[in-house]
């Protein structure tokens, strides 16, 4: 399997390079517009002006070649983190990964390997996200590291890397406003997706050989939850506080607590499934979590790395470094750099005041009393002045199967989405706006928040817990507004009883 794409019949080198050429050409198709403009300018102004414009247009690419970005993350020295270094060495030995390996910590929940240049040749960098290091057990962390090292070992030849890069560029371009023609791009993505899925499943099988299928299955499930929850909760906290000139020094401590809430985990699973359902172009090179877990053997752990997270010796310093980098990267154009700098950002760590998130009022991150921008957008889109009337108008549109037009008025950017996903994204947009209008009405009627972390999961006076987002998405998707009307009627009755 080394150096080849391990999926069914092996693909010839000629066909692989033809696919690389086709996908690369399609990915660059949206860039032909600027090229034609430069050519027209050259015809009008002359050769030297054309050459100067071409050089200016190519400067970003030349800069990446001549001045590559420094390695992201914070370096892990074996003397500083002997437990983590020992785990990585042992997993590398068990997977047969013999190349030099640098370990670095990133603020986001990712696990990646990449080739890097070092004195005397090449090495590999293993990038570990701090949220995963803190939340996964040592055995689960070993599972994801084994997966990445096996993936790199079996998928590290020139044409495999070229195919992966071309496919990734084409998938990314399909999200642009000016995008390659879907009828040409999607068949190429669909034709190559099974190869990459097989690569991931093969890496899972290798990880299962090292730590057992049960540990890999648990790791796959945990990583999906952590990635989704971090993007939906923790990054929102950071962005909100950075706007006020602060950053949450206890971000990772608060996120650890949020992960223990079943409501947070349930929402993360639901959103992960929604994201996978939106991959209508077969752009993802990773199989859905359910597919990966179903393919794993049902076996116990083969390596006793431990059932508790692997603690870091200088955990507080690492967490502070990571949250500062994350906060500064949320500034304009920020890019994480080694040594504490943030390239392209106007923010520096010393520009922000540290605050403790867990000591702030939980209402700081919840919907305002009027429902905020979401409720305002619903009122504007429906032309109704009150939240109740706006909700009834939206529910009428749902019943008449005319809700997508309303969603477009709420978010005009829907028109730039690929046609295949517009309705699915529009459903989320409309449900979010309706939830922002509905939640304050229920709170005013005596409902309360079911937990600290979720703004749209409420507890009724009788103790029932309702996830408004799921209720609204189901109503829009099924064209049945009756459950939402029932909530509005209940809220009206309860409010009358309270007064």
Coordinates of C-alpha atoms in Angstrom, one line a residue:
X1 CA 0.0 0.0 0.0
X2 CA 3.0 2.4 0.5
X3 CA 3.1 5.2 -2.0
X4 CA -0.2 4.2 -3.7
X5 CA -3.9 5.0 -3.3
X6 CA -5.3 2.0 -1.5
X7 CA -8.8 1.7 -2.9
X8 CA -10.0 -1.2 -4.9
X9 CA -8.1 -1.6 -8.2
X10 CA -5.1 0.6 -8.1
X11 CA -5.2 3.5 -10.4
X12 CA -2.5 3.9 -13.0
X13 CA -0.1 6.8 -12.8
X14 CA -1.3 8.1 -16.2
X15 CA -4.9 8.2 -15.0
X16 CA -3.9 9.8 -11.7
X17 CA -2.0 12.6 -13.4
X18 CA -4.8 13.2 -15.9
X19 CA -7.2 13.6 -12.9
X20 CA -4.7 16.0 -11.2
X21 CA -4.5 18.0 -14.4
X22 CA -8.3 18.1 -14.9
X23 CA -9.1 19.1 -11.3
X24 CA -6.3 21.7 -11.2
X25 CA -7.5 23.3 -14.4
X26 CA -11.1 23.4 -13.2
X27 CA -10.0 24.8 -9.8
X28 CA -8.2 27.7 -11.6
X29 CA -11.0 28.4 -14.0
X30 CA -12.5 31.2 -11.7
X31 CA -9.1 32.9 -11.9
X32 CA -9.2 33.2 -15.7
X33 CA -11.2 36.4 -15.4
X34 CA -8.3 38.4 -13.8
X35 CA -6.0 36.9 -16.4
X36 CA -8.2 38.1 -19.2
X37 CA -8.3 41.6 -17.7
X38 CA -4.5 41.6 -17.4
X39 CA -4.3 40.5 -21.0
X40 CA -6.7 43.2 -22.1
X41 CA -4.7 45.8 -20.2
X42 CA -1.5 44.5 -21.9
X43 CA -3.1 45.0 -25.3
X44 CA -4.1 48.5 -24.4
X45 CA -1.0 49.6 -22.6
X46 CA 1.8 47.5 -24.1
X47 CA 4.0 44.5 -23.2
X48 CA 5.8 46.0 -20.2
X49 CA 2.7 47.1 -18.5
X50 CA 1.3 43.6 -19.0
X51 CA 4.4 42.1 -17.5
X52 CA 4.2 44.4 -14.5
X53 CA 0.6 43.6 -13.8
X54 CA 1.3 39.8 -14.2
X55 CA 4.1 40.1 -11.6
X56 CA 1.9 42.0 -9.2
X57 CA -0.9 39.4 -9.6
X58 CA 1.6 36.6 -8.9
X59 CA 3.2 38.2 -5.9
X60 CA 1.1 36.4 -3.3
X61 CA 2.0 33.0 -4.8
X62 CA 5.7 34.0 -5.1
X63 CA 5.7 35.2 -1.5
X64 CA 4.4 31.8 -0.3
X65 CA 7.3 30.1 -2.2
X66 CA 10.1 32.4 -1.2
X67 CA 8.8 33.3 2.4
X68 CA 6.8 30.3 3.6
X69 CA 4.9 30.8 6.8
X70 CA 6.5 29.6 10.0
X71 CA 5.3 26.4 11.5
X72 CA 2.0 27.0 13.4
X73 CA 1.6 26.2 17.0
X74 CA 3.8 25.9 20.1
X75 CA 6.7 23.5 20.0
X76 CA 6.6 20.5 22.5
X77 CA 10.0 19.8 23.9
X78 CA 10.4 16.2 25.2
X79 CA 12.0 17.4 28.4
X80 CA 9.1 19.7 29.0
X81 CA 6.3 17.2 28.2
X82 CA 7.9 13.7 28.8
X83 CA 4.6 11.9 29.0
X84 CA 3.3 13.2 25.7
X85 CA 6.6 12.7 24.0
X86 CA 6.8 9.1 25.3
X87 CA 3.2 8.4 24.0
X88 CA 4.0 9.8 20.5
X89 CA 7.3 7.8 20.3
X90 CA 5.5 4.6 21.3
X91 CA 2.7 5.1 18.8
X92 CA 5.2 6.0 16.1
X93 CA 7.1 2.8 16.8
X94 CA 3.9 0.7 16.8
X95 CA 2.8 2.1 13.4
X96 CA 6.3 1.8 11.9
X97 CA 6.7 5.5 11.4
X98 CA 10.4 6.0 11.5
X99 CA 10.9 9.5 10.2
X100 CA 11.9 12.5 12.4
X101 CA 8.7 13.9 14.1
X102 CA 8.2 17.3 15.6
X103 CA 5.2 17.7 18.0
X104 CA 3.4 21.1 18.2
X105 CA 0.3 22.3 20.1
X106 CA -2.4 24.3 18.3
X107 CA -5.3 26.2 19.9
X108 CA -8.0 24.5 17.7
X109 CA -9.2 20.9 18.0
X110 CA -7.2 19.4 15.1
X111 CA -4.8 16.5 14.6
X112 CA -2.6 16.9 11.4
X113 CA 0.7 15.8 10.0
X114 CA 2.7 17.7 7.4
X115 CA 6.1 17.5 5.8
X116 CA 8.5 20.3 6.9
X117 CA 12.0 21.3 6.0
X118 CA 14.7 20.9 8.6
X119 CA 18.4 21.2 8.5
X120 CA 19.8 18.3 6.5
X121 CA 16.5 17.3 4.9
X122 CA 12.8 16.7 5.7
X123 CA 10.9 15.8 8.8
X124 CA 7.2 15.7 9.8
X125 CA 5.3 17.9 12.2
X126 CA 2.5 16.4 14.2
X127 CA 0.0 19.1 15.1
X128 CA -2.2 18.4 18.1
X129 CA -5.1 20.6 19.1
X130 CA -5.1 21.5 22.8
X131 CA -8.9 20.8 23.2
X132 CA -8.3 17.2 22.1
X133 CA -5.3 16.8 24.3
X134 CA -7.3 18.0 27.3
X135 CA -10.5 16.0 26.6
X136 CA -9.4 12.7 25.0
X137 CA -8.2 9.9 27.2
X138 CA -4.6 8.9 26.7
X139 CA -5.7 5.8 24.7
X140 CA -8.1 7.9 22.5
X141 CA -5.3 10.4 21.9
X142 CA -3.0 7.5 20.9
X143 CA -5.7 6.3 18.5
X144 CA -6.0 9.7 16.6
X145 CA -2.2 9.9 16.5
X146 CA -1.9 6.4 15.2
X147 CA -4.5 7.3 12.5
X148 CA -2.5 10.3 11.4
X149 CA 0.8 8.6 11.3
X150 CA -0.6 5.6 9.4
X151 CA -2.3 8.0 7.0
X152 CA 1.0 9.8 6.4
X153 CA 3.0 6.7 6.0
X154 CA 0.6 5.2 3.3
X155 CA -0.2 8.4 1.5
X156 CA 3.1 10.2 1.1
X157 CA 4.2 9.8 -2.5
X158 CA 4.3 12.6 -5.0
X159 CA 1.2 11.8 -7.1
X160 CA -0.9 11.0 -4.0
X161 CA 0.0 14.4 -2.6
X162 CA -0.7 16.1 -5.9
X163 CA -4.1 14.4 -6.2
X164 CA -5.1 15.4 -2.7
X165 CA -4.0 19.0 -3.3
X166 CA -5.8 19.3 -6.6
X167 CA -9.0 17.7 -5.2
X168 CA -8.9 20.0 -2.1
X169 CA -8.5 23.1 -4.3
X170 CA -11.4 22.1 -6.5
X171 CA -13.6 21.4 -3.5
X172 CA -12.7 24.8 -2.0
X173 CA -13.4 26.7 -5.3
X174 CA -16.9 25.3 -5.3
X175 CA -17.7 27.4 -2.3
X176 CA -16.6 30.6 -4.1
X177 CA -19.1 33.1 -5.5
X178 CA -17.6 32.6 -8.9
X179 CA -17.1 28.9 -9.0
X180 CA -16.1 26.1 -11.5
X181 CA -19.1 24.6 -13.4
X182 CA -20.6 22.0 -11.0
X183 CA -21.5 19.5 -13.9
X184 CA -17.8 19.3 -14.6
X185 CA -16.4 19.4 -11.1
X186 CA -18.8 17.2 -9.2
X187 CA -18.2 14.0 -11.3
X188 CA -14.4 14.3 -10.7
X189 CA -15.0 14.8 -6.9
X190 CA -17.4 11.8 -6.8
X191 CA -15.0 9.6 -8.8
X192 CA -12.1 10.3 -6.5
X193 CA -13.9 10.4 -3.1
X194 CA -14.0 6.6 -2.6
X195 CA -10.2 6.4 -2.9
X196 CA -9.7 9.0 -0.1
X197 CA -12.4 7.4 2.0
X198 CA -10.5 4.1 1.7
X199 CA -7.3 5.9 2.8
X200 CA -9.1 7.1 6.0
X201 CA -10.6 3.7 6.7
X202 CA -7.2 2.0 6.2
X203 CA -5.7 4.5 8.7
X204 CA -8.5 3.7 11.1
X205 CA -7.8 -0.1 10.7
X206 CA -4.1 0.6 11.4
X207 CA -5.0 2.6 14.6
X208 CA -7.3 -0.3 15.7
X209 CA -4.4 -2.7 15.3
X210 CA -2.4 -0.5 17.7
X211 CA -5.0 0.5 20.4
X212 CA -8.1 -1.7 19.5
X213 CA -11.3 -1.0 17.6
X214 CA -13.2 0.2 20.7
X215 CA -10.7 3.0 21.5
X216 CA -10.7 4.2 17.8
X217 CA -14.5 4.2 17.7
X218 CA -14.6 6.2 20.9
X219 CA -12.0 8.6 19.6
X220 CA -13.8 9.1 16.3
X221 CA -17.0 10.0 18.1
X222 CA -15.3 12.2 20.6
X223 CA -13.3 14.2 18.0
X224 CA -16.5 14.9 16.0
X225 CA -18.2 16.2 19.1
X226 CA -15.3 18.3 20.2
X227 CA -14.6 19.9 16.8
X228 CA -18.2 20.8 16.3
X229 CA -18.8 22.1 19.8
X230 CA -15.6 24.2 19.8
X231 CA -16.6 25.9 16.5
X232 CA -20.1 26.5 17.7
X233 CA -19.4 27.6 21.3
X234 CA -15.8 28.3 22.2
X235 CA -14.9 30.4 19.2
X236 CA -18.1 32.5 19.7
X237 CA -17.0 33.2 23.2
X238 CA -13.6 34.4 22.0
X239 CA -15.0 36.6 19.2
X240 CA -17.6 38.1 21.5
X241 CA -15.0 39.0 24.2
X242 CA -12.4 40.2 21.7
X243 CA -14.9 42.8 20.5
X244 CA -14.8 44.2 24.0
X245 CA -11.0 44.2 24.2
X246 CA -10.7 41.2 26.4
X247 CA -10.0 37.5 26.1
X248 CA -11.1 34.5 28.2
X249 CA -8.0 33.3 30.0
X250 CA -10.0 30.2 31.2
X251 CA -11.4 29.4 27.8
X252 CA -10.3 25.7 27.8
X253 CA -11.4 25.2 31.4
X254 CA -14.9 26.5 30.5
X255 CA -15.0 24.4 27.3
X256 CA -14.1 21.3 29.3
X257 CA -17.1 21.9 31.5
X258 CA -19.3 22.6 28.5
X259 CA -18.4 19.2 27.0
X260 CA -19.7 17.5 30.1
X261 CA -23.2 18.9 29.4
X262 CA -25.4 16.3 27.5
X263 CA -27.2 19.1 25.8
X264 CA -24.0 20.4 24.3
X265 CA -22.9 17.0 23.1
X266 CA -26.4 16.3 21.7
X267 CA -26.4 19.5 19.7
X268 CA -22.9 18.8 18.4
X269 CA -23.9 15.4 17.2
X270 CA -26.9 17.0 15.4
X271 CA -24.9 19.7 13.8
X272 CA -22.2 17.3 12.7
X273 CA -24.8 15.2 10.9
X274 CA -26.2 18.4 9.3
X275 CA -22.8 19.4 8.0
X276 CA -22.2 15.9 6.5
X277 CA -25.6 16.1 4.8
X278 CA -24.6 19.3 3.2
X279 CA -21.7 17.6 1.3
X280 CA -23.8 17.2 -1.8
X281 CA -20.8 17.7 -4.0
X282 CA -18.8 14.8 -2.5
X283 CA -16.2 17.3 -1.5
X284 CA -15.2 15.7 1.8
X285 CA -12.2 13.5 1.8
X286 CA -13.3 12.0 5.1
X287 CA -16.1 9.5 5.5
X288 CA -18.9 10.4 7.9
X289 CA -18.3 9.4 11.5
X290 CA -21.0 6.7 11.3
X291 CA -19.3 5.1 8.3
X292 CA -15.9 5.0 10.1
X293 CA -17.3 3.6 13.3
X294 CA -19.3 0.9 11.5
X295 CA -16.1 -0.2 9.6
X296 CA -14.1 -0.8 12.8
X297 CA -13.7 -4.1 14.5
X298 CA -15.5 -4.7 17.9
X299 CA -12.4 -5.3 20.0
X300 CA -11.0 -4.1 23.2
X301 CA -7.9 -1.9 23.8
X302 CA -4.5 -3.5 23.0
X303 CA -2.4 -0.8 24.5
X304 CA -2.7 0.4 28.1
X305 CA -2.1 4.1 27.6
X306 CA -4.7 5.0 30.2
X307 CA -8.4 6.1 30.4
X308 CA -7.7 9.6 31.7
X309 CA -6.5 12.6 29.7
X310 CA -2.7 13.0 29.4
X311 CA -1.9 15.9 31.6
X312 CA 0.6 18.5 30.4
X313 CA 3.3 19.6 32.8
X314 CA 2.9 23.3 32.1
X315 CA -0.8 23.1 31.2
X316 CA -1.7 26.6 32.4
X317 CA 1.1 28.3 30.4
X318 CA 0.1 26.3 27.3
X319 CA -3.5 27.2 27.7
X320 CA -2.7 30.9 28.1
X321 CA -0.5 30.8 25.0
X322 CA -3.2 29.1 23.0
X323 CA -6.0 31.3 24.0
X324 CA -3.9 34.4 23.3
X325 CA -3.1 33.1 19.8
X326 CA -6.8 32.3 19.2
X327 CA -7.9 35.7 20.3
X328 CA -5.4 37.6 18.2
X329 CA -6.1 35.4 15.2
X330 CA -9.7 36.6 15.4
X331 CA -8.4 40.1 14.7
X332 CA -8.4 41.5 11.1
X333 CA -6.4 39.0 9.0
X334 CA -4.7 37.3 11.8
X335 CA -2.5 34.3 11.2
X336 CA -0.9 32.3 14.0
X337 CA 2.9 32.4 14.1
X338 CA 5.6 30.8 16.1
X339 CA 7.0 32.8 19.0
X340 CA 3.8 34.8 19.8
X341 CA 3.3 37.0 16.9
X342 CA 0.2 37.2 14.8
X343 CA 0.9 38.0 11.1
X344 CA -1.5 40.5 9.5
X345 CA -3.5 41.2 12.7
X346 CA -3.8 44.6 14.4
X347 CA -4.2 42.8 17.7
X348 CA -1.4 41.7 20.0
X349 CA -1.8 39.7 23.3
X350 CA -0.9 42.8 25.3
X351 CA -3.7 44.7 23.7
X352 CA -6.3 42.5 25.3
X353 CA -7.3 42.3 28.9
X354 CA -7.6 38.8 30.5
X355 CA -11.0 38.0 32.0
X356 CA -12.3 34.8 33.5
X357 CA -15.2 33.5 31.5
X358 CA -16.6 31.3 34.2
X359 CA -17.0 34.4 36.5
X360 CA -19.0 36.4 33.9
X361 CA -22.8 36.5 34.0
X362 CA -24.1 33.6 31.8
X363 CA -26.5 36.0 30.2
X364 CA -23.5 37.8 28.6
X365 CA -23.5 35.1 25.9
X366 CA -27.2 34.6 25.6
X367 CA -29.9 36.2 23.4
X368 CA -30.9 39.7 24.4
X369 CA -34.4 40.4 25.6
X370 CA -35.5 41.4 22.1
X371 CA -34.0 38.4 20.4
X372 CA -31.1 40.3 18.9
X373 CA -30.2 40.5 15.2
X374 CA -31.9 37.2 14.3
X375 CA -35.3 38.4 15.6
X376 CA -34.8 41.8 14.0
X377 CA -34.0 40.1 10.6
X378 CA -37.2 38.0 10.9
X379 CA -39.3 41.1 11.6
X380 CA -37.8 43.0 8.7
X381 CA -38.2 40.0 6.3
X382 CA -41.8 39.5 7.2
X383 CA -42.7 43.2 7.5
X384 CA -44.2 42.6 10.9
X385 CA -43.4 44.9 13.8
X386 CA -43.8 42.4 16.7
X387 CA -42.0 39.0 17.2
X388 CA -45.4 37.1 17.6
X389 CA -46.7 38.5 14.3
X390 CA -43.4 37.8 12.6
X391 CA -43.4 34.2 13.8
X392 CA -47.0 33.7 12.6
X393 CA -46.0 35.1 9.2
X394 CA -43.0 32.8 9.0
X395 CA -45.1 29.8 10.0
X396 CA -47.7 30.6 7.3
X397 CA -44.8 30.6 4.8
X398 CA -43.7 27.2 6.1
X399 CA -47.3 25.8 5.7
X400 CA -47.5 27.2 2.2
X401 CA -44.1 25.7 1.3
X402 CA -42.9 29.3 0.5
X403 CA -40.4 29.6 3.3
X404 CA -37.2 29.7 1.1
X405 CA -38.2 33.1 -0.3
X406 CA -38.4 34.4 3.3
X407 CA -35.0 32.8 4.2
X408 CA -33.5 34.7 1.2
X409 CA -34.8 38.0 2.6
X410 CA -33.3 37.2 5.9
X411 CA -29.9 36.3 4.4
X412 CA -29.3 37.6 0.9
X413 CA -26.0 35.7 0.8
X414 CA -28.0 32.5 0.1
X415 CA -28.1 33.3 -3.5
X416 CA -24.3 32.8 -3.7
X417 CA -24.4 29.4 -2.2
X418 CA -24.2 26.4 -4.5
X419 CA -27.7 25.6 -5.8
X420 CA -27.6 22.1 -4.4
X421 CA -27.3 23.3 -0.8
X422 CA -29.3 26.6 -0.8
X423 CA -32.5 25.1 0.6
X424 CA -30.7 23.1 3.3
X425 CA -28.8 26.2 4.4
X426 CA -31.9 28.4 4.1
X427 CA -33.7 26.1 6.4
X428 CA -31.0 26.6 9.0
X429 CA -31.1 30.4 8.5
X430 CA -34.9 30.5 8.9
X431 CA -34.9 28.2 12.0
X432 CA -32.2 30.3 13.6
X433 CA -34.1 33.6 13.1
X434 CA -37.3 32.0 14.3
X435 CA -35.6 30.6 17.3
X436 CA -34.2 34.1 18.2
X437 CA -37.7 35.5 18.1
X438 CA -39.4 32.6 19.9
X439 CA -37.0 32.1 22.9
X440 CA -37.6 35.5 24.5
X441 CA -41.4 34.9 24.3
X442 CA -41.1 31.6 26.1
X443 CA -38.7 33.1 28.7
X444 CA -41.2 35.9 29.4
X445 CA -43.9 33.3 29.9
X446 CA -41.9 31.6 32.7
X447 CA -39.6 29.2 30.8
X448 CA -35.9 29.1 31.8
X449 CA -32.6 28.1 30.2
X450 CA -32.0 24.4 30.6
X451 CA -28.2 24.9 30.9
X452 CA -25.4 27.5 31.0
X453 CA -24.1 26.9 27.5
X454 CA -27.1 26.8 25.1
X455 CA -29.4 29.7 24.3
X456 CA -32.1 27.8 22.4
X457 CA -32.5 24.9 24.8
X458 CA -35.2 25.9 27.3
X459 CA -37.0 24.3 30.2
X460 CA -40.8 24.6 30.5
X461 CA -42.5 25.4 33.8
X462 CA -43.5 21.7 34.0
X463 CA -39.8 20.6 33.7
X464 CA -39.9 19.5 30.0
X465 CA -36.7 20.4 28.1
X466 CA -37.2 21.7 24.5
X467 CA -34.5 22.3 21.9
X468 CA -36.1 25.1 19.9
X469 CA -33.7 24.8 17.1
X470 CA -34.5 21.1 16.5
X471 CA -38.2 21.8 16.7
X472 CA -38.0 24.6 14.2
X473 CA -35.7 22.8 11.7
X474 CA -38.1 19.8 11.8
X475 CA -41.1 22.1 11.3
X476 CA -39.5 23.8 8.3
X477 CA -38.2 20.6 6.8
X478 CA -41.5 18.8 7.1
X479 CA -43.7 21.8 6.3
X480 CA -45.7 21.3 9.5
X481 CA -45.8 24.4 11.7
X482 CA -48.3 22.9 14.2
X483 CA -45.7 22.1 17.0
X484 CA -44.5 25.7 16.8
X485 CA -48.0 27.1 17.0
X486 CA -48.5 24.9 20.0
X487 CA -45.5 26.4 21.7
X488 CA -46.8 29.9 21.0
X489 CA -50.2 29.1 22.4
X490 CA -48.7 27.6 25.5
X491 CA -46.5 30.6 26.0
X492 CA -49.5 32.9 25.7
X493 CA -51.5 30.9 28.2
X494 CA -48.6 30.7 30.7
X495 CA -47.9 34.4 30.3
X496 CA -51.6 35.2 31.0
X497 CA -51.5 32.9 34.1
X498 CA -48.4 34.7 35.4
X499 CA -50.0 38.1 35.2

